[in-house]
Coordinates of C-alpha atoms in Angstrom, one line a residue:
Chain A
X10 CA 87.6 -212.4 -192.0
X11 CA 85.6 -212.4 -188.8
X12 CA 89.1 -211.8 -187.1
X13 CA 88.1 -212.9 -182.7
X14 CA 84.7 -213.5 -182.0
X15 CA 83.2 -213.5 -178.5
X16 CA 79.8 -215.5 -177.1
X17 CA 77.9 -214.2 -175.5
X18 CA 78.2 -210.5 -175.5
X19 CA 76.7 -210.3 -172.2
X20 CA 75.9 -213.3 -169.1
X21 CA 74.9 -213.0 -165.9
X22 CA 75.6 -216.2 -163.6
X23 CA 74.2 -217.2 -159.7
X24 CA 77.3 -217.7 -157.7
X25 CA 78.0 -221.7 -158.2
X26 CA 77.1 -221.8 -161.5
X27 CA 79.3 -223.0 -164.1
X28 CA 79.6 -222.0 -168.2
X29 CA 82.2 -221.7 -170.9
X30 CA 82.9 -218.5 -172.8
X31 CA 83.5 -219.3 -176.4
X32 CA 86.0 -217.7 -178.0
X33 CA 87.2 -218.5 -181.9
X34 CA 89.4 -217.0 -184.7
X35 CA 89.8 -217.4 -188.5
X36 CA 92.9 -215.8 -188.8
X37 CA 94.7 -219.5 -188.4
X38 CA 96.4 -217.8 -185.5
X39 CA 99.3 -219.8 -183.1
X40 CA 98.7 -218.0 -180.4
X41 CA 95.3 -217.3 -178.1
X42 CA 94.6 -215.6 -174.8
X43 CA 91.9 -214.7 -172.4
X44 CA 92.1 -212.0 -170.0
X45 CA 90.1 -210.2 -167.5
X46 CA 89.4 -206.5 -167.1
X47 CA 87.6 -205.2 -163.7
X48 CA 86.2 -201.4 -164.1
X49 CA 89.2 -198.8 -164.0
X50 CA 91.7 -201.4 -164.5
X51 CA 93.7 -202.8 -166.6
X52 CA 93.8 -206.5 -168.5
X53 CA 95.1 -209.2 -166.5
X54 CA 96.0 -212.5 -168.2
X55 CA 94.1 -215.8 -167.3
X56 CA 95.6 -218.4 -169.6
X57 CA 97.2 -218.7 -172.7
X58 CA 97.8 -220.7 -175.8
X59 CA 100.9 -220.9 -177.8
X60 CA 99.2 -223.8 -180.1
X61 CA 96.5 -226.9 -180.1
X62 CA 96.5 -229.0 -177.1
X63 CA 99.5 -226.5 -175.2
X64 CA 98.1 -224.2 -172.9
X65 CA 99.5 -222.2 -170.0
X66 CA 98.7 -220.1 -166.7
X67 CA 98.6 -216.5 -166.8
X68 CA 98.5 -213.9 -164.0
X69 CA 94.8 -214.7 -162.6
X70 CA 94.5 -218.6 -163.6
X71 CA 92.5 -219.8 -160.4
X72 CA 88.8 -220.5 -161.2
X73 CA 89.3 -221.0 -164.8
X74 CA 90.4 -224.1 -167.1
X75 CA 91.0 -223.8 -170.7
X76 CA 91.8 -226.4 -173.7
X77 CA 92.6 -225.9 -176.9
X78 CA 92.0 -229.0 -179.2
X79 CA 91.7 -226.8 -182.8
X80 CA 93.7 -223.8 -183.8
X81 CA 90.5 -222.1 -184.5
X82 CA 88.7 -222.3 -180.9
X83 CA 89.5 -221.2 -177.7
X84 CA 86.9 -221.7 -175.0
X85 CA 87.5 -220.8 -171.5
X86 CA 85.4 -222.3 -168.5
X87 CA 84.4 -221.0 -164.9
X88 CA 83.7 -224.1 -162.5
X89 CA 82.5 -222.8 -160.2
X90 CA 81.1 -218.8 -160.6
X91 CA 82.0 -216.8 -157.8
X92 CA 80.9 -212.8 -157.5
X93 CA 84.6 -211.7 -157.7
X94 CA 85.0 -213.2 -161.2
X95 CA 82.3 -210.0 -162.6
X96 CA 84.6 -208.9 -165.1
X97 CA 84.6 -208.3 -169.2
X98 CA 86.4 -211.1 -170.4
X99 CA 88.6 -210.4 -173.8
X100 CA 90.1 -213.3 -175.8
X101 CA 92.8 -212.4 -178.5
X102 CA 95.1 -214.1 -181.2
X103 CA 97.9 -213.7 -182.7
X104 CA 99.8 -214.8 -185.5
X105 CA 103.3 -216.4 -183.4
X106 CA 104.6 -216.5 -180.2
X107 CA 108.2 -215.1 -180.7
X108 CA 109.2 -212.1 -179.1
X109 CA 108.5 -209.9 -182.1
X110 CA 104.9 -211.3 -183.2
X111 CA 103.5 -209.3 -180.0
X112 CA 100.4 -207.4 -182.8
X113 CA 97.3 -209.2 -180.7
X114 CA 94.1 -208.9 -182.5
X115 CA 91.0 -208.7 -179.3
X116 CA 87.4 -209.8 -179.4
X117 CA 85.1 -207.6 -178.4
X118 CA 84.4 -208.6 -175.2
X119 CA 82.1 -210.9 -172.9
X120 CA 80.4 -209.1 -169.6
X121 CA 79.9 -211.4 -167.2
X122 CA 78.4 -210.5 -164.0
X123 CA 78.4 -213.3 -161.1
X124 CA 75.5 -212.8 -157.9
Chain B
X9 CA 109.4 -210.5 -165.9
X10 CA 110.0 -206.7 -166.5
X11 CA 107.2 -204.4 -165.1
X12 CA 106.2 -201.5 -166.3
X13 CA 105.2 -198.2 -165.2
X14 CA 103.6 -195.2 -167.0
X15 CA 102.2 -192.2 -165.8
X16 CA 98.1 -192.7 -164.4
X17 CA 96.7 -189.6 -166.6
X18 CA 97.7 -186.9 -168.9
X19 CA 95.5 -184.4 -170.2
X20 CA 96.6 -182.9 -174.0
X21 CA 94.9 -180.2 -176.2
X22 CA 93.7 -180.8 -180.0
X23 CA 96.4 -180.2 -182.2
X24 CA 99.3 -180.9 -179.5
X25 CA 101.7 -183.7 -179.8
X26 CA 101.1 -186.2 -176.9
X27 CA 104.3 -188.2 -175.7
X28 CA 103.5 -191.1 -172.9
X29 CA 106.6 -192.5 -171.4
X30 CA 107.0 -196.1 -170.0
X31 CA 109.7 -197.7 -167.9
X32 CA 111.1 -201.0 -168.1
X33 CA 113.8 -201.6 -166.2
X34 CA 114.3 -204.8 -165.6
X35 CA 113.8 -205.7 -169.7
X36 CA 115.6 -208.8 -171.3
X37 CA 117.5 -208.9 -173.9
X38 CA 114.9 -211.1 -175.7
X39 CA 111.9 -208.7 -175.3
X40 CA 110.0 -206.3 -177.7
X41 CA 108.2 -203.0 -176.5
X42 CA 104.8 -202.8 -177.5
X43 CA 102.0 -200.0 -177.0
X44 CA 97.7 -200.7 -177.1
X45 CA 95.0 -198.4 -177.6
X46 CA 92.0 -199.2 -175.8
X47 CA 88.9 -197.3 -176.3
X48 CA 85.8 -197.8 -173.8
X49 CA 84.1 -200.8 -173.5
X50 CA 85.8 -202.3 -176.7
X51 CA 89.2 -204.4 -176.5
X52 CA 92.8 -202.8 -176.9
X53 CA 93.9 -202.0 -180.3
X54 CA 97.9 -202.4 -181.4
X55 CA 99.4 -199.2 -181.9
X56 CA 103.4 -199.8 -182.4
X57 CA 106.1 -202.1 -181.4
X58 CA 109.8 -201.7 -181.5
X59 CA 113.3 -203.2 -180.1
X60 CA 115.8 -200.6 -179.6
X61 CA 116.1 -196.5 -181.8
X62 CA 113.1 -195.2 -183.4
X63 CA 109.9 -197.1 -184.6
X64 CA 107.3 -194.9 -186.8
X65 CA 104.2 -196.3 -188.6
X66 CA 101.2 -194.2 -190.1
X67 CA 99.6 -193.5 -186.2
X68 CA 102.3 -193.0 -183.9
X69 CA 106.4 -193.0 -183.5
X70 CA 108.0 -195.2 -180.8
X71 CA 111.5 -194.0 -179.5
X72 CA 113.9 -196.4 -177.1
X73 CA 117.1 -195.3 -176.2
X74 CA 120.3 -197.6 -176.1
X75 CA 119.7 -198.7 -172.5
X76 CA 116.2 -199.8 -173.5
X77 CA 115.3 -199.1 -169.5
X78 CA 112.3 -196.7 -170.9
X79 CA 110.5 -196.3 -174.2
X80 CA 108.3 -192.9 -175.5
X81 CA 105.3 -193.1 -177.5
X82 CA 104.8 -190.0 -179.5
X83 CA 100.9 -188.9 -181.2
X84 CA 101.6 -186.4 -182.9
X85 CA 98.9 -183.6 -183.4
X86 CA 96.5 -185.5 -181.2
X87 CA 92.6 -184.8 -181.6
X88 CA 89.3 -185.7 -179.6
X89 CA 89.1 -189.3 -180.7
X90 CA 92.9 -190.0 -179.1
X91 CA 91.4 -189.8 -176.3
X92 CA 91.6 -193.4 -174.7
X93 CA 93.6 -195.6 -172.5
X94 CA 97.4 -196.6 -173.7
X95 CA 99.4 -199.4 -172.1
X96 CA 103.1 -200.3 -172.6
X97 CA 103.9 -204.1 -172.5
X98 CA 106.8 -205.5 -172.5
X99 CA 106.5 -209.1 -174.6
X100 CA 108.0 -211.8 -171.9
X101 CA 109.6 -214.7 -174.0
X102 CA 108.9 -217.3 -171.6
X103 CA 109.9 -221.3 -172.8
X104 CA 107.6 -221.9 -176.1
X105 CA 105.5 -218.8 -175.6
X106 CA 105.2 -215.3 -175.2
X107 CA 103.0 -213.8 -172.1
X108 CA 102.0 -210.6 -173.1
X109 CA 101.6 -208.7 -169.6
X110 CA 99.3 -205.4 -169.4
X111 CA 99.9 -203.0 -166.2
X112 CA 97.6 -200.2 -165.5
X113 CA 97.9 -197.7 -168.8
X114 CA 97.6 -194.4 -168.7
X115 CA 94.5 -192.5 -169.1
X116 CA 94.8 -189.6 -172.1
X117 CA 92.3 -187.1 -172.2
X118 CA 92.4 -184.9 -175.4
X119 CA 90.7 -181.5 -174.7
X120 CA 89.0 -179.1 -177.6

């Protein structure tokens, strides 16, 4: 298994600009998640998944849309780039969404810097 | 939501055992502790997850008293590579979903 995988590793945006961060798993996880992590800080949730086609806001949602038509994928998209959204960018699975399945399996990361 | 709070830093020595506390007081009845790993510049790494007593696997031991308002993590004999961020969640059952909320962690530095 692959387990979360991550594209690109590293992007850097002018501030308008728009892209998707791809995210996928072969685990045949339920649940997915993005979240952002600024320097010295810790991960704050943009948007989740509990399944294909349900997805849901998170902490930091503004700036971002998500959809989720396959179990497998994940992508998340930045309309619009602004510099505040320079972040690493971590997508994770996990097998359910009860309040015991809480083992999340993380990517390795995307680096995005916005100018 | 329950929040958490753990302390910012510890420092440890090789060989010690670490033990990071976390509260949560506002926890639901519903809700699982859980404890990450995160090493630089790659993504957190489960460590342990409990509900209530004492939780032990292979890396660490997770102990939650009756009240569940707080929750220890225990490494025992910790060595250099220990040395990383550790964050307490508290899993938020929230309609069909969970919304697994990080707060700040707390920085470990393992000394020789």
């Amino acid at each position: 298994n692959a387990g979360v995988t991550q594209t690109p590793k590293f992007q850097v945006l002018k501030t308008g600009q728009s892209m998707t961060l791809q995210c996928a798993q072969d685990m045949n996880h339920e649940y997915m998640s993005w979240y952002r992590q600024d320097p010295g800080m810790g991960l704050r949730l943009i948007h989740y998944s509990v399944g294909a086609g349900i997805t849901d806001q998170g902490e930091v949602p503004n700036g971002y849309n998500v959809s989720r038509s396959t179990t497998e994928d994940f992508p998340l998209r930045l309309l619009s780039a602004a510099p505040s959204q320079t972040s690493v960018y971590f997508c994770a699975s996990r097998h359910g969404s009860g309040p015991s399945n809480n083992e999340q399996f993380f990517g390795p990361g995307t680096r995005l810097t916005v100018l | 939501l329950a929040k958490t709070t753990q302390p910012i830093s510890m420092d440890s020595y090789e060989g010690q055992e670490v033990n990071i506390t976390c509260s949560h007081n506002n926890i639901a009845t519903n809700d699982y502790i859980t404890w990450y790993q995160q090493f630089p510049s790659q993504g957190p790494r489960f460590i342990i997850q409990g509900y209530k007593t004492k939780v032990t696997n292979e890396v660490a031991s997770l102990f939650i008293p009756a009240d569940r308002k707080s929750s220890t993590l225990s490494l025992p004999r910790v060595s250099l590579s220990d040395t990383a961020v550790y964050y307490c969640l508290v899993a938020f059952f929230y309609n069909q979903g969970g919304k697994l909320i990080f707060g700040q962690g707390t920085e470990l530095s393992v000394k020789p």
